[in-house]
Amino acid sequence: VLIQCAGSEEKNERYLLLFPNVLLMLSASPRMSGFIYQGKLPTTGMTITKLEDSENHRNAFEISGSMIERILVSCNNQQDLQEWVDHLQKQTKVTSVGNPTIKPHSVPSHTVRTWCFSSFQTAGVASRG
């Protein structure tokens, strides 16, 4: 997927992983031998809005919320878009209710371009298993 923050044109390749209470973002290491932690977003209070195709983006949705900047996510195809929207909307509803017994979703990994959160802290590289 491609990610673009409100007011920014910068794009970077990223991988998203969805867990019960958080959306995690990773980048590939320079030699593609591992992953680098880029940050996380709490799913509580997150709003997911599917967007109509335009000349600026295709197969896109928006992530917004009181604790995060608005982010535009463009997926590789319509199926990826629908899967991400479905999983994220389901997850944000569950975390809003506060269900402690939820299990992680099996969401396919997708590439992401650009992630813009000033609160992200860079950590080390996690090797691929």
Short mmCIF file of C-alpha atoms in Angstrom, two decimals:
data_model
loop_
_atom_site.label_atom_id
_atom_site.label_comp_id
_atom_site.label_asym_id
_atom_site.label_seq_id
_atom_site.Cartn_x
_atom_site.Cartn_y
_atom_site.Cartn_z
CA VAL A 1 0.00 0.00 0.00
CA LEU A 2 1.02 3.64 -0.35
CA ILE A 3 0.62 5.98 2.60
CA GLN A 4 0.53 9.76 2.40
CA CYS A 5 0.11 12.07 5.37
CA ALA A 6 -2.04 15.17 5.20
CA GLY A 7 0.00 18.02 3.72
CA SER A 8 2.95 15.83 2.69
CA GLU A 9 4.10 14.43 -0.64
CA GLU A 10 6.84 12.21 0.85
CA LYS A 11 6.45 8.46 0.26
CA ASN A 12 8.35 5.55 1.81
CA GLU A 13 7.87 1.82 1.48
CA ARG A 14 6.42 0.28 4.66
CA TYR A 15 4.79 -2.90 5.95
CA LEU A 16 1.70 -2.83 8.16
CA LEU A 17 0.82 -5.45 10.77
CA LEU A 18 -2.52 -5.43 12.58
CA PHE A 19 -2.65 -6.62 16.19
CA PRO A 20 -5.60 -6.56 18.64
CA ASN A 21 -5.04 -2.99 19.90
CA VAL A 22 -2.43 -1.55 17.57
CA LEU A 23 -1.44 -1.10 13.93
CA LEU A 24 2.32 -1.59 13.65
CA MET A 25 4.51 -0.13 10.91
CA LEU A 26 7.83 -1.56 9.73
CA SER A 27 10.25 -0.78 6.91
CA ALA A 28 12.61 -3.21 5.21
CA SER A 29 16.28 -2.97 6.12
CA PRO A 30 18.57 -1.56 3.40
CA ARG A 31 19.71 -5.06 2.38
CA MET A 32 16.17 -6.49 2.70
CA SER A 33 17.44 -8.91 5.38
CA GLY A 34 15.15 -7.75 8.19
CA PHE A 35 12.64 -5.17 9.31
CA ILE A 36 13.04 -1.84 11.09
CA TYR A 37 10.40 -0.69 13.56
CA GLN A 38 8.88 2.62 12.43
CA GLY A 39 6.01 3.09 14.87
CA LYS A 40 2.57 2.07 16.01
CA LEU A 41 -0.95 3.46 16.06
CA PRO A 42 -3.51 2.56 18.71
CA THR A 43 -6.69 1.24 17.10
CA THR A 44 -8.81 2.77 19.89
CA GLY A 45 -10.44 5.92 18.54
CA MET A 46 -9.21 5.21 15.01
CA THR A 47 -11.62 5.95 12.15
CA ILE A 48 -11.32 4.17 8.79
CA THR A 49 -12.96 5.75 5.73
CA LYS A 50 -12.97 4.11 2.29
CA LEU A 51 -12.34 6.72 -0.45
CA GLU A 52 -13.56 6.97 -4.01
CA ASP A 53 -10.90 6.65 -6.73
CA SER A 54 -9.51 9.93 -8.07
CA GLU A 55 -6.58 11.06 -10.19
CA ASN A 56 -4.53 11.43 -6.99
CA HIS A 57 -5.22 7.98 -5.51
CA ARG A 58 -6.76 4.60 -6.32
CA ASN A 59 -7.94 1.79 -4.03
CA ALA A 60 -7.54 4.11 -1.03
CA PHE A 61 -8.79 4.58 2.50
CA GLU A 62 -8.11 7.15 5.18
CA ILE A 63 -7.03 6.60 8.77
CA SER A 64 -7.89 9.37 11.19
CA GLY A 65 -8.50 9.89 14.88
CA SER A 66 -7.97 12.19 17.80
CA MET A 67 -4.51 10.77 18.57
CA ILE A 68 -3.11 10.62 15.01
CA GLU A 69 -2.65 12.76 11.92
CA ARG A 70 -4.86 11.99 8.93
CA ILE A 71 -3.24 9.34 6.72
CA LEU A 72 -4.15 8.32 3.19
CA VAL A 73 -3.49 4.64 2.42
CA SER A 74 -3.55 3.45 -1.22
CA CYS A 75 -3.58 -0.32 -1.69
CA ASN A 76 -2.21 -2.33 -4.60
CA ASN A 77 -5.66 -3.47 -5.74
CA GLN A 78 -9.37 -3.49 -4.85
CA GLN A 79 -9.17 -6.79 -2.96
CA ASP A 80 -6.33 -5.56 -0.70
CA LEU A 81 -8.30 -2.36 -0.09
CA GLN A 82 -11.42 -4.23 0.97
CA GLU A 83 -9.47 -6.61 3.24
CA TRP A 84 -7.67 -3.75 5.03
CA VAL A 85 -10.86 -1.71 5.44
CA ASP A 86 -12.82 -4.72 6.74
CA HIS A 87 -10.14 -5.80 9.22
CA LEU A 88 -9.42 -2.27 10.46
CA GLN A 89 -13.09 -1.35 10.83
CA LYS A 90 -13.77 -4.58 12.71
CA GLN A 91 -10.73 -4.03 14.93
CA THR A 92 -11.58 -0.41 15.74
CA LYS A 93 -15.14 -1.41 16.73
CA VAL A 94 -13.85 -4.21 18.97
CA THR A 95 -11.24 -2.03 20.70
CA SER A 96 -13.84 0.69 21.25
CA VAL A 97 -15.94 -1.82 23.18
CA GLY A 98 -12.83 -3.03 25.01
CA ASN A 99 -13.14 -6.77 24.42
CA PRO A 100 -10.06 -8.33 26.09
CA THR A 101 -10.54 -11.77 24.49
CA ILE A 102 -9.96 -10.73 20.88
CA LYS A 103 -7.35 -12.68 18.93
CA PRO A 104 -5.00 -11.16 16.31
CA HIS A 105 -6.31 -11.01 12.75
CA SER A 106 -4.50 -12.78 9.97
CA VAL A 107 -3.98 -9.82 7.67
CA PRO A 108 -1.74 -10.21 4.62
CA SER A 109 1.38 -8.08 4.69
CA HIS A 110 1.30 -5.15 2.29
CA THR A 111 3.82 -2.55 1.34
CA VAL A 112 3.17 0.98 2.41
CA ARG A 113 4.62 4.24 1.21
CA THR A 114 4.96 7.04 3.72
CA TRP A 115 4.08 7.09 7.33
CA CYS A 116 4.00 10.41 9.09
CA PHE A 117 3.85 10.40 12.83
CA SER A 118 6.12 12.65 14.80
CA SER A 119 5.59 10.44 17.85
CA PHE A 120 7.25 7.38 16.25
CA GLN A 121 10.50 6.25 17.75
CA THR A 122 13.06 4.38 15.70
CA ALA A 123 14.22 1.08 17.10
CA GLY A 124 16.55 -1.67 15.90
CA VAL A 125 16.27 -4.18 13.10
CA ALA A 126 14.27 -7.40 13.60
CA SER A 127 15.63 -10.26 11.53
CA ARG A 128 13.33 -12.28 9.32
CA GLY A 129 12.69 -15.73 10.84
#
